[in-house]
CSV table of C-alpha atoms in Angstrom, one decimal:
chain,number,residue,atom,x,y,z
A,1,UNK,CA,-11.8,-24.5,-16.9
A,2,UNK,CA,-9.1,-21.6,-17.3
A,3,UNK,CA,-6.0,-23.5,-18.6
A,4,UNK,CA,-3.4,-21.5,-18.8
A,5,UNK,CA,-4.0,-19.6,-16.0
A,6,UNK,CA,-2.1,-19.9,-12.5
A,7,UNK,CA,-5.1,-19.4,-10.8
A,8,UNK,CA,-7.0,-22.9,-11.0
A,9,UNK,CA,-9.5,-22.4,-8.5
A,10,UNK,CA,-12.8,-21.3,-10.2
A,11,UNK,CA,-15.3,-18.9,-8.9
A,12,UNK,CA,-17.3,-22.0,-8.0
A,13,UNK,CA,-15.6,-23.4,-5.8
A,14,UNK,CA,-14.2,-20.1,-4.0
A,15,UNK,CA,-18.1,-19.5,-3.5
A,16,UNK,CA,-18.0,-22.7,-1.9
A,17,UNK,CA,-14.9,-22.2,0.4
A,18,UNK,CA,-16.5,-18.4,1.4
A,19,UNK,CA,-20.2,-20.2,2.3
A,20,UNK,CA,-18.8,-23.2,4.5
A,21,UNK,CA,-16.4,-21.0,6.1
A,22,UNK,CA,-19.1,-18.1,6.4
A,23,UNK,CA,-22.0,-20.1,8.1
A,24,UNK,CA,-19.3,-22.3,9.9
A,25,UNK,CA,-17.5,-19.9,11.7
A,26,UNK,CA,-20.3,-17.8,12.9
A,27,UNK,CA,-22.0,-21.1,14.2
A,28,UNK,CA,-18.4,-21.7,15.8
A,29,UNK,CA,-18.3,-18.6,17.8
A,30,UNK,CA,-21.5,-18.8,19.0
A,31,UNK,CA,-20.8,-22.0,20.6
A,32,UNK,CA,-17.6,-20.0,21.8
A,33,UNK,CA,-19.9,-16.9,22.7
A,34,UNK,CA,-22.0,-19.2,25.2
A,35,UNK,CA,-19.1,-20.9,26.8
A,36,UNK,CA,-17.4,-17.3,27.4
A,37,UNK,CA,-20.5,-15.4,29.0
A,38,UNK,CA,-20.3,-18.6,31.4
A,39,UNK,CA,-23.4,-20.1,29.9
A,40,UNK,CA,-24.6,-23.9,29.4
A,41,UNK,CA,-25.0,-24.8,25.8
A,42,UNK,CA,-28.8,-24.5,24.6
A,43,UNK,CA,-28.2,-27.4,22.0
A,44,UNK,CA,-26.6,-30.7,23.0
A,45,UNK,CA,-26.0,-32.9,20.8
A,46,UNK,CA,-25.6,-36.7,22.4
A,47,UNK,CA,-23.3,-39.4,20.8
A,48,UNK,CA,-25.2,-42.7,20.9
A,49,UNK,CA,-23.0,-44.5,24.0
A,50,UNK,CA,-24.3,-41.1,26.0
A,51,UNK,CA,-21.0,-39.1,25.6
A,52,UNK,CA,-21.1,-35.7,24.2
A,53,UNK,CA,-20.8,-35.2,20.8
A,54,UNK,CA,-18.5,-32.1,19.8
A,55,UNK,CA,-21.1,-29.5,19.2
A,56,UNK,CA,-18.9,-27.2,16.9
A,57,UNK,CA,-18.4,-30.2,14.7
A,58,UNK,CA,-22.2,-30.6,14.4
A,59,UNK,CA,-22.6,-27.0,13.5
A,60,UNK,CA,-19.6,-27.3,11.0
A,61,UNK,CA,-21.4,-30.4,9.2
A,62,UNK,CA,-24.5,-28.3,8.9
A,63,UNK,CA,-22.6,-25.4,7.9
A,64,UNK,CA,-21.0,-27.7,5.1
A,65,UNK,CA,-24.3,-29.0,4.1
A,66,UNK,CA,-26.0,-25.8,3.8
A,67,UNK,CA,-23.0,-23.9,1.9
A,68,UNK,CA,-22.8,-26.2,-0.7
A,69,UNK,CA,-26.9,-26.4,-1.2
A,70,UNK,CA,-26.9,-23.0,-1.4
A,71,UNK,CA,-24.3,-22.3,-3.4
A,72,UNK,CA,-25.2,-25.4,-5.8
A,73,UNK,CA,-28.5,-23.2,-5.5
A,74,UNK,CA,-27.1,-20.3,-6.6
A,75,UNK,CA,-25.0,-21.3,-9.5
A,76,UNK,CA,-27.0,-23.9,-11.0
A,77,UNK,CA,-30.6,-23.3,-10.6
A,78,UNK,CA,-31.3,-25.5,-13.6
A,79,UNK,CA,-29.3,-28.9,-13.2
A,80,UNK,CA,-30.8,-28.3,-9.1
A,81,UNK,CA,-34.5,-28.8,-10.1
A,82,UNK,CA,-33.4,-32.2,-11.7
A,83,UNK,CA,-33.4,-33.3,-7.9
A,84,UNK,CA,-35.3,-31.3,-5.8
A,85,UNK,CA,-38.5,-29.1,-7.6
A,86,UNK,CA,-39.1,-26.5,-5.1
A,87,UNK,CA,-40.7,-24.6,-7.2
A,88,UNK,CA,-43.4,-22.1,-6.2
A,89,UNK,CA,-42.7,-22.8,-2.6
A,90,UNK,CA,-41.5,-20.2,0.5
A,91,UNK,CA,-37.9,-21.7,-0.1
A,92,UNK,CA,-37.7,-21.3,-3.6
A,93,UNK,CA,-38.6,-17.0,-3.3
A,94,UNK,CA,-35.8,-17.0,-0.6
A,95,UNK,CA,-32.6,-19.2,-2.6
A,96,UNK,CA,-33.9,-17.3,-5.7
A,97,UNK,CA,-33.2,-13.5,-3.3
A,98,UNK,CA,-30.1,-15.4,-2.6
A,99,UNK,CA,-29.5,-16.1,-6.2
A,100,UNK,CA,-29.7,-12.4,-6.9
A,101,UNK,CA,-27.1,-11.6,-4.4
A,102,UNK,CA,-24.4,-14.1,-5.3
A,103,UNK,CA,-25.0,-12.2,-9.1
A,104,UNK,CA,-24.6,-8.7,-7.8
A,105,UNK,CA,-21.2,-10.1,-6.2
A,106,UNK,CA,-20.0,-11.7,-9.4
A,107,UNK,CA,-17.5,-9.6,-10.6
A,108,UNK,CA,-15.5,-10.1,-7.2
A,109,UNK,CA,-14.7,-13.8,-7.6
A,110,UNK,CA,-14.5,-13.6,-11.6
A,111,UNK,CA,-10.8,-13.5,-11.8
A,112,UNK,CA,-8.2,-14.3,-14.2
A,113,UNK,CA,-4.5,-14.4,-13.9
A,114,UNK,CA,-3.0,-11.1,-14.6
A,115,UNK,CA,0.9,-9.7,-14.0
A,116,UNK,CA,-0.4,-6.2,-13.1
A,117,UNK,CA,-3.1,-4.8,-10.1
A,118,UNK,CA,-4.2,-1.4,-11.2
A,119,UNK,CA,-6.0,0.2,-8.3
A,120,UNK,CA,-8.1,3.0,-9.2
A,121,UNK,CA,-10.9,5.4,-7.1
A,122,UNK,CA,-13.4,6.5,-9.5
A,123,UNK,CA,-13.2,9.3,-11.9
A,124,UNK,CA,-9.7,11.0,-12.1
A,125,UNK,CA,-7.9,8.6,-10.4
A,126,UNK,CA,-9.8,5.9,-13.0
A,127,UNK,CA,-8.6,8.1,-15.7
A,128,UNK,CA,-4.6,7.9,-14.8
A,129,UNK,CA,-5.2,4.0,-14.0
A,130,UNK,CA,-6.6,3.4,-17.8
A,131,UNK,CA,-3.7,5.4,-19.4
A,132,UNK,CA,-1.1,3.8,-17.2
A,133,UNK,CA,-3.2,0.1,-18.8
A,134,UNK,CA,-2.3,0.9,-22.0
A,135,UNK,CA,1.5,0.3,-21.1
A,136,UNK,CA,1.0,-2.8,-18.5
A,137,UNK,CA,-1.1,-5.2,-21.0
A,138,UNK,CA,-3.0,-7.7,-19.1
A,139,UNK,CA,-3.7,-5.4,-16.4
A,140,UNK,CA,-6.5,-5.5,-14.1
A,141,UNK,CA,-8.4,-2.3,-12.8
A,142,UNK,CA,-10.0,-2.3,-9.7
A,143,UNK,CA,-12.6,-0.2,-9.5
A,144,UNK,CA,-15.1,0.8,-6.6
A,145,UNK,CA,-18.4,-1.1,-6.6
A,146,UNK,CA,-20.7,1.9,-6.0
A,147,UNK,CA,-19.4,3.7,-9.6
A,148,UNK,CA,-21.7,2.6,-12.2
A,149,UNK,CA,-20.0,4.5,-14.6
A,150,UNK,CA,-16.5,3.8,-14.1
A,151,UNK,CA,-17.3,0.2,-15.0
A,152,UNK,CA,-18.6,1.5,-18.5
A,153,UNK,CA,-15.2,3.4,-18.7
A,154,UNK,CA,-13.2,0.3,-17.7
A,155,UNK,CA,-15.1,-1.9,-20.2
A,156,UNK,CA,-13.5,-4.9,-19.3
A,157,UNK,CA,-10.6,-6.9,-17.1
A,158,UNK,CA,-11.9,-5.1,-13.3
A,159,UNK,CA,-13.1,-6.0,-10.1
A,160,UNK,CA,-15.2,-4.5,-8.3
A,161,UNK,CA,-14.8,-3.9,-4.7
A,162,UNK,CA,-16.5,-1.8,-2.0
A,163,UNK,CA,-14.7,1.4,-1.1
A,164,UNK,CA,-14.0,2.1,2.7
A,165,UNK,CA,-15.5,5.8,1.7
A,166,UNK,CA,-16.8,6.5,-1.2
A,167,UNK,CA,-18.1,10.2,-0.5
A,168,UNK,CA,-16.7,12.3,1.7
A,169,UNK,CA,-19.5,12.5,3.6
A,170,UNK,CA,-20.6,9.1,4.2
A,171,UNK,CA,-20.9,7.2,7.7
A,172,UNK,CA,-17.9,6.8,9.6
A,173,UNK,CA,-18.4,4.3,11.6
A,174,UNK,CA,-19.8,2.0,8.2
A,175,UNK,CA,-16.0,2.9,7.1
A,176,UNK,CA,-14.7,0.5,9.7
A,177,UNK,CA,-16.6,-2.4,8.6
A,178,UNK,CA,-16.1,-2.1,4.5
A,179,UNK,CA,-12.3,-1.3,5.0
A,180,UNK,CA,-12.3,-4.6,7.4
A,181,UNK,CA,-14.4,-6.3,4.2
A,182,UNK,CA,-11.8,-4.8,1.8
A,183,UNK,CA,-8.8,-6.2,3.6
A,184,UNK,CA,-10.5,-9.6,4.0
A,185,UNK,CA,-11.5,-9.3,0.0
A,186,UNK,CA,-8.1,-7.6,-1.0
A,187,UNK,CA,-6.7,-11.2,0.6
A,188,UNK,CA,-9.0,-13.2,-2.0
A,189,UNK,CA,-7.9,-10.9,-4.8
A,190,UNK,CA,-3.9,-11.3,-4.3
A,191,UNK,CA,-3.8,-14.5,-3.2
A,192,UNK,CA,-5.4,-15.9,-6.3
A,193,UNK,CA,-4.6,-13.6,-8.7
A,194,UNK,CA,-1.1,-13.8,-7.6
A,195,UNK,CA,0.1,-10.1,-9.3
A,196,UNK,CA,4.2,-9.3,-9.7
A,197,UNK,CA,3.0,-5.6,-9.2
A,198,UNK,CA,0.5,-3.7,-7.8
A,199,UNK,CA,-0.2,-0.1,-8.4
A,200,UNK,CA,-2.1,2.3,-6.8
A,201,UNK,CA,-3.2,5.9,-8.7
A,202,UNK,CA,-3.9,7.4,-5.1
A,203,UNK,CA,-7.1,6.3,-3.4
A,204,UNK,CA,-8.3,5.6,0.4
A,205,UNK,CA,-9.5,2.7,-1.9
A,206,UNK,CA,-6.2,1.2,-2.6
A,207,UNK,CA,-4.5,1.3,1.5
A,208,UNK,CA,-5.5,-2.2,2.7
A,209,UNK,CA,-4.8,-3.6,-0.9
A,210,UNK,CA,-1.4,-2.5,-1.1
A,211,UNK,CA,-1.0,-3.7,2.8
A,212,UNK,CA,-1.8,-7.0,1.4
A,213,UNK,CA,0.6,-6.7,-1.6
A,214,UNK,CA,3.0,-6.0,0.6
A,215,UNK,CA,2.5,-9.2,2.9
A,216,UNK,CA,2.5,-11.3,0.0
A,217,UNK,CA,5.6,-9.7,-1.5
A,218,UNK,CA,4.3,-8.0,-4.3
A,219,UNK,CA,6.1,-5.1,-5.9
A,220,UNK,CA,4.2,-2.1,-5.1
A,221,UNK,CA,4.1,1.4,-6.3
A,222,UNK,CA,2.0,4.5,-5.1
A,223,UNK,CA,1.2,7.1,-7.1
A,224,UNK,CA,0.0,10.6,-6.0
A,225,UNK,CA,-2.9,12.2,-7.0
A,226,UNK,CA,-1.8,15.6,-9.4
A,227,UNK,CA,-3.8,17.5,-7.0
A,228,UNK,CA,-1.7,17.4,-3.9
A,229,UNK,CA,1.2,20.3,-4.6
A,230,UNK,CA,2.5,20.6,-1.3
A,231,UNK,CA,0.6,17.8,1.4
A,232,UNK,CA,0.2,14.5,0.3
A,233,UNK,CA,-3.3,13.1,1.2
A,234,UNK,CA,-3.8,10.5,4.3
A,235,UNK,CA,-3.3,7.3,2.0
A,236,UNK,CA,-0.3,8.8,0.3
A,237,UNK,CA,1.2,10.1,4.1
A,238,UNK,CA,0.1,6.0,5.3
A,239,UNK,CA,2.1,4.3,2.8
A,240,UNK,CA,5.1,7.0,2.8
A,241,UNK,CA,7.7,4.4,3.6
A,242,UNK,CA,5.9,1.2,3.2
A,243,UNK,CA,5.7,1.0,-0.8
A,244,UNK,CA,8.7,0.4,-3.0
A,245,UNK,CA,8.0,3.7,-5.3
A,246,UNK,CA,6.1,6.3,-4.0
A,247,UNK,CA,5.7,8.7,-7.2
A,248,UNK,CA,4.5,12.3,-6.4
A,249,UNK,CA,3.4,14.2,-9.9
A,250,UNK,CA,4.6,17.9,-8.1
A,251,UNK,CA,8.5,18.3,-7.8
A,252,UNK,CA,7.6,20.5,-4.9
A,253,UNK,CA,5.7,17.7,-2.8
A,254,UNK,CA,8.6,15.4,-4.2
A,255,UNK,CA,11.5,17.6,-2.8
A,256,UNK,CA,9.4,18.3,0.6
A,257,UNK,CA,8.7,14.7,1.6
A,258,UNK,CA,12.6,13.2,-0.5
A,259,UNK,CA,10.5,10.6,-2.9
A,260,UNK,CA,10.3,10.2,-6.5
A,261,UNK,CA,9.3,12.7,-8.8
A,262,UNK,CA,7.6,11.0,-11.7
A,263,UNK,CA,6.1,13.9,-13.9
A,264,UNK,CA,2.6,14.6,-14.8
A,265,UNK,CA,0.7,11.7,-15.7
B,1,UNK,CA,-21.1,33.3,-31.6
B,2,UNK,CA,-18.7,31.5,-28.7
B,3,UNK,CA,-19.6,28.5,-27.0
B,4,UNK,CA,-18.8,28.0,-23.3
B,5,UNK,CA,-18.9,24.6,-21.6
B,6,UNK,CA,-20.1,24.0,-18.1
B,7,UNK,CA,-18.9,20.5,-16.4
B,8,UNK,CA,-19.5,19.8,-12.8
B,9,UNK,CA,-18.0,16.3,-13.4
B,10,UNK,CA,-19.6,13.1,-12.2
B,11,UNK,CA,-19.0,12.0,-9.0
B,12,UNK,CA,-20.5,15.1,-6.9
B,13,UNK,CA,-23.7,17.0,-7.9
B,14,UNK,CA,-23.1,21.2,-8.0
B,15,UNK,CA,-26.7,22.6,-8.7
B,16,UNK,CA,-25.6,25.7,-7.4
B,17,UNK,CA,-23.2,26.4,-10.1
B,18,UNK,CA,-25.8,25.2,-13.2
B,19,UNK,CA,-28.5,27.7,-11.2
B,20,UNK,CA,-26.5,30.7,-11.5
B,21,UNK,CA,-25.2,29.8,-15.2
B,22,UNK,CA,-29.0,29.4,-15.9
B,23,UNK,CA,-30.0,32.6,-14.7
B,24,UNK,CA,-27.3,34.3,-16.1
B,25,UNK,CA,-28.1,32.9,-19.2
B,26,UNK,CA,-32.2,34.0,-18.5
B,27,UNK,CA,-31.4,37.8,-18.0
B,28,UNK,CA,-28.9,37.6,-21.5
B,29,UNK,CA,-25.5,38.2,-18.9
B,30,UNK,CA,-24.5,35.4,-21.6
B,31,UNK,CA,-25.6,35.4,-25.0
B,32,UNK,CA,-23.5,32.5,-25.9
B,33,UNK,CA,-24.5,28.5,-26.7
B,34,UNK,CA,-24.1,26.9,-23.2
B,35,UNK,CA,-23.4,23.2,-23.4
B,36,UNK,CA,-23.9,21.5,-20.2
B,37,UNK,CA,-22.6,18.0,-18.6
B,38,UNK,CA,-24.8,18.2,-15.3
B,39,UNK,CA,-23.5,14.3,-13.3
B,40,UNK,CA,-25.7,13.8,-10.7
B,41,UNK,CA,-27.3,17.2,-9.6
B,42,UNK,CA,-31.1,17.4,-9.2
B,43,UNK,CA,-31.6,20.7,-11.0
B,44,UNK,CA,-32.2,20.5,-14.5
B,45,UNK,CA,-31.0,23.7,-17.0
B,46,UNK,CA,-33.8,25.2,-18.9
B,47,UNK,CA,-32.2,27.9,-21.1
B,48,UNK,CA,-29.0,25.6,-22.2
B,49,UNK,CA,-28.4,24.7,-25.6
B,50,UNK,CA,-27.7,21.4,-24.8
B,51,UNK,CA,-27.3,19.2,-21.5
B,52,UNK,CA,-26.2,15.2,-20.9
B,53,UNK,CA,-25.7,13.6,-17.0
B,54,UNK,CA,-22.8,12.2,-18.5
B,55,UNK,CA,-20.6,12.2,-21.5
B,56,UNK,CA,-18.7,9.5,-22.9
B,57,UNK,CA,-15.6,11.3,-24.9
B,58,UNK,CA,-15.1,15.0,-23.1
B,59,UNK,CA,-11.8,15.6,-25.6
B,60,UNK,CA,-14.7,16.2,-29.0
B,61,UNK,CA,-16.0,18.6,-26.6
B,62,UNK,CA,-13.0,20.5,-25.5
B,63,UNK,CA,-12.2,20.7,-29.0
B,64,UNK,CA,-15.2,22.4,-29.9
B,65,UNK,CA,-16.0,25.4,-27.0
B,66,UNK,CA,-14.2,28.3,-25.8
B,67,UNK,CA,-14.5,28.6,-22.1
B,68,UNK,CA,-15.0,25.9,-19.8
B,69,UNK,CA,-16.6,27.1,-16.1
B,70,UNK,CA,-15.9,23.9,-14.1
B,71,UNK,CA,-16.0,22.5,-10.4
B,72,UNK,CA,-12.6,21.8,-9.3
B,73,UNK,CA,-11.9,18.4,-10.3
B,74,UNK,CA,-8.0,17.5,-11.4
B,75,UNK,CA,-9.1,15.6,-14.5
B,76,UNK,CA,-11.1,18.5,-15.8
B,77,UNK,CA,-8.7,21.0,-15.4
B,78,UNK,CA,-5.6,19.5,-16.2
B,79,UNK,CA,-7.1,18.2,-19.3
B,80,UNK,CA,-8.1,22.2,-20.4
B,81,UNK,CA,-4.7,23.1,-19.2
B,82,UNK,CA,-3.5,21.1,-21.7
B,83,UNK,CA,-5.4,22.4,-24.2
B,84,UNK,CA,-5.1,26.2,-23.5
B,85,UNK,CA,-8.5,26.8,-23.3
B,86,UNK,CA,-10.2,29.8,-21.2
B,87,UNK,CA,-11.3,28.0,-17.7
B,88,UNK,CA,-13.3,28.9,-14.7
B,89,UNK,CA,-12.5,27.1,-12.0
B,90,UNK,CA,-15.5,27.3,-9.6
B,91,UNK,CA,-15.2,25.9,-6.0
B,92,UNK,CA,-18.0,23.6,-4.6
B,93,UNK,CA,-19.0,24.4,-0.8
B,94,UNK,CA,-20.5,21.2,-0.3
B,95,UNK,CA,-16.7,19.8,-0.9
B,96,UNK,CA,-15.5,18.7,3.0
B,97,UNK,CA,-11.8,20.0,3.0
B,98,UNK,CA,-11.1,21.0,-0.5
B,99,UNK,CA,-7.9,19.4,-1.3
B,100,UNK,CA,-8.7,20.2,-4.8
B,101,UNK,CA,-7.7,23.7,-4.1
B,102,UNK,CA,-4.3,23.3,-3.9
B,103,UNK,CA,-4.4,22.0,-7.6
B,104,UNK,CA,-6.5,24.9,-8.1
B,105,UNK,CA,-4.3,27.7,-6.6
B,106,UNK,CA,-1.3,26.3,-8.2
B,107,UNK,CA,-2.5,26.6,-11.4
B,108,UNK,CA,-4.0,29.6,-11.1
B,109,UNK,CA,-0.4,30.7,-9.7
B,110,UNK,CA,1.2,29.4,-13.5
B,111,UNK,CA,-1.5,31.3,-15.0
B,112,UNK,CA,-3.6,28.7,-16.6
B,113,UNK,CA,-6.7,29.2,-14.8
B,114,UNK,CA,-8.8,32.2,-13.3
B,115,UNK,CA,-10.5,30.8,-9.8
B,116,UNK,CA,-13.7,31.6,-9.0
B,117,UNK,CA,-14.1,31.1,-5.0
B,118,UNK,CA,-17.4,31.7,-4.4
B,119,UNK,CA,-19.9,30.8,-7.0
B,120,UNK,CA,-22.6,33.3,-7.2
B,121,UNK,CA,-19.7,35.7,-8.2
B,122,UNK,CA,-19.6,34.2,-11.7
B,123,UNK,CA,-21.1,36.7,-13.9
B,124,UNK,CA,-17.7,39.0,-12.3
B,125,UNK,CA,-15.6,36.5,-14.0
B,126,UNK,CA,-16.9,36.3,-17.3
B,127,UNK,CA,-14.1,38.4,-19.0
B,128,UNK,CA,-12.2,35.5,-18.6
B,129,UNK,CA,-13.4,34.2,-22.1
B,130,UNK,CA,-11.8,37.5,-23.8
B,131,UNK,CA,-8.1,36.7,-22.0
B,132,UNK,CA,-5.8,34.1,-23.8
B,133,UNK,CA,-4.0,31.3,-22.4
B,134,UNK,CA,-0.6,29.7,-22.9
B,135,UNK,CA,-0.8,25.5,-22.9
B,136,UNK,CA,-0.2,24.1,-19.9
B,137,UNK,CA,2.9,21.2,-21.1
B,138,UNK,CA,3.7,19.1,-18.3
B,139,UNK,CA,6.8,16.4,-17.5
B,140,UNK,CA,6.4,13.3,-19.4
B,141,UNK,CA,5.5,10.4,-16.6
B,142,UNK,CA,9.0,8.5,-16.3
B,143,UNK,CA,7.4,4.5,-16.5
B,144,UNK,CA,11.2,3.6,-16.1
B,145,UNK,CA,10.2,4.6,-12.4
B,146,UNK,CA,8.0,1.7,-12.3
B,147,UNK,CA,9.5,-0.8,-14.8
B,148,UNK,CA,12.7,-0.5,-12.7
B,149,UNK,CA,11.3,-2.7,-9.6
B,150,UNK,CA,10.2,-5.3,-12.0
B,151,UNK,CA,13.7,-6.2,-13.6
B,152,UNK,CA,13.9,-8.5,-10.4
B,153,UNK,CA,12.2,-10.7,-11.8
B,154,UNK,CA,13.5,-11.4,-15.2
């Protein structure tokens, strides 16, 4: 499919790997969530000499089977009526729902090889991240999934991934969860895309991907927002000594904190 | 005839601020074409000359007027910094914490902006489209800062 790319796993197949491991795993620990509240299995599955048959594995075969109809499902709808019409039936209306969701998702497993991670928030950080892509060519912008209009700026080459917060005055506790998504996603993203350097313009949107860099090795480089003067903001006082640059756009917040002063941007 | 943009950028909604540019506009406190960029608010102008959600290309725009009121967003008002123009930098209650402000002060403090803290005081601030403004010319970004890590690998 993509030839001269490094990454030669398709969005197919990583579809594959995320259902299988999805419906798996959660089958898994409930087998482990009986078994720890000192419960006997509901479900027993018998070998035929009488022994017990590994239960988890059974749930893992089903998991298996289920991932890759779905996903065969949700990819090919067309070549999948060639075996089994379903059509006008309760299952069709809820793989077709299903089908819709895997599309809304698209963008996050459409990825092709690129040297540079430009991590952006939406609307001024997006701005700095496009002007800085005019020098890094090949770059991809990341890009928070709830900004419809920062994918019309981007145009093309971005993911889109859900922000921990994207308004200041969303949920908290939701915050948890996306930011535990984002790190699990931000895994996906740098271990195919395999980046030499990631760069982040200054968004809460850009901490657990440049964690990640950073356990993968990958050159990374912060970049304050122009609108801290004197504090830099939680992200930028996180990654204070845990990125290789960290650029601040005000020599007075560069002189305060002793890192690089990079000009305005 | 002047023309005065008001941008409340488009991430956060300010109806507040197009309300009282409205009225102001209603009870002729400014007689001048208002050009509006609105984002997300609810509130839709009635006496503007012309208003979009969202606009494309903002530099055609700054080109054209000759006093921009806007919320305190760092694109915005570096951008008219740049430029020289006459700006009104209007600050947002509904903005938790207001780390824009510190952007906002500073440049007020180089003399490039006039700040506007609460926004029903705007029509005290209008002689701020009769003052004149020196560009704002920042420090080039040094890339070499970021090019530097890469030479590891070549």
């Amino acid at each position: 499919m993509m030839t001269n790319d490094r990454c030669s796993i398709s969005r197919a197949d990583a579809l594959h790997v995320f259902w299988i491991v999805g419906i798996g795993s959660v089958l898994l620990d409930l087998d482990h969530l009986w078994k720890v509240l000192g419960l006997e299995a509901p479900i027993s599955f018998t070998y035929f000499a009488g022994r017990d048959f590994h239960t988890p594995l059974i749930f893992i075969i089903t998991g298996c089977f289920f991932g890759i109809v779905f996903t065969a499902y949700a990819l090919r709808q067309d070549e999948f009526r060639r075996f089994v019409d379903i059509s006008g039936t309760r299952a069709e209306r809820y793989l077709s729902s299903l089908h819709t969701y895997v599309r809304r998702f698209d963008s996050c497993f459409d990825m092709r090889r690129s040297d540079t991670l430009l991590v952006s928030g939406s609307g001024g950080h997006l701005k700095r991240a496009l002007v800085l892509r005019e020098y890094f060519e090949n770059a991809t912008v990341i890009i928070p999934y709830e900004s419809e209009v920062s994918k019309y700026k981007v145009k093309e080459n971005y993911i889109r991934v859900i922000s921990p917060r994207y308004r200041a005055k969303s949920s908290r506790i939701m915050t948890v969860f996306r930011t535990l998504w984002l790190f699990l996603h931000s895994i996906v993203i740098v271990s195919m895309m395999r980046p030499k350097l990631v760069i982040s313009t200054g968004s809460g949107l850009s901490l657990p991907i440049l964690l990640i860099a950073k356990f993968f090795r990958v050159k990374t480089v912060y970049i304050e927002s122009p609108s801290r003067v004197h504090e830099p903001s939680i992200t930028g006082r996180l990654m204070l000594s845990k990125t290789d640059r960290w650029i601040a756009l005000w020599k007075t917040l560069a002189e305060k904190y002793g890192v690089s002063y990079g000009g305005m941007l | 005839m002047m023309a005065i943009l008001v941008t409340v950028g488009t991430s956060l909604p300010f109806d507040g601020l197009i309300q009282v540019v409205d009225v102001l506009i209603k009870y002729h406190m400014i007689t001048d074409d208002v050009y509006g960029q609105i984002g997300n608010g609810e509130y839709i102008p009635k006496y503007f000359k012309q208003y979009r959600r969202f606009v494309g290309n903002m530099d055609e725009a700054y080109d054209r007027v000759d006093l921009v009121i806007t919320a305190c967003g760092a694109g915005t008002i570096m951008e008219v910094a740049k430029r020289g123009i006459p700006m009104i930098a209007v600050s947002n209650p509904d903005i938790t914490g207001g780390h824009e402000w510190e952007l906002v002060e500073k440049m007020e403090s180089l003399g490039h902006l006039v700040f506007c803290r609460n926004y029903l005081d705007l029509s005290l601030y209008l002689y701020v489209r009769n003052m004149e403004f020196e560009p704002f010319v920042p420090d080039k970004f040094n890339l070499s800062l970021i090019t530097d890590i890469l030479e590891e690998y070549k």
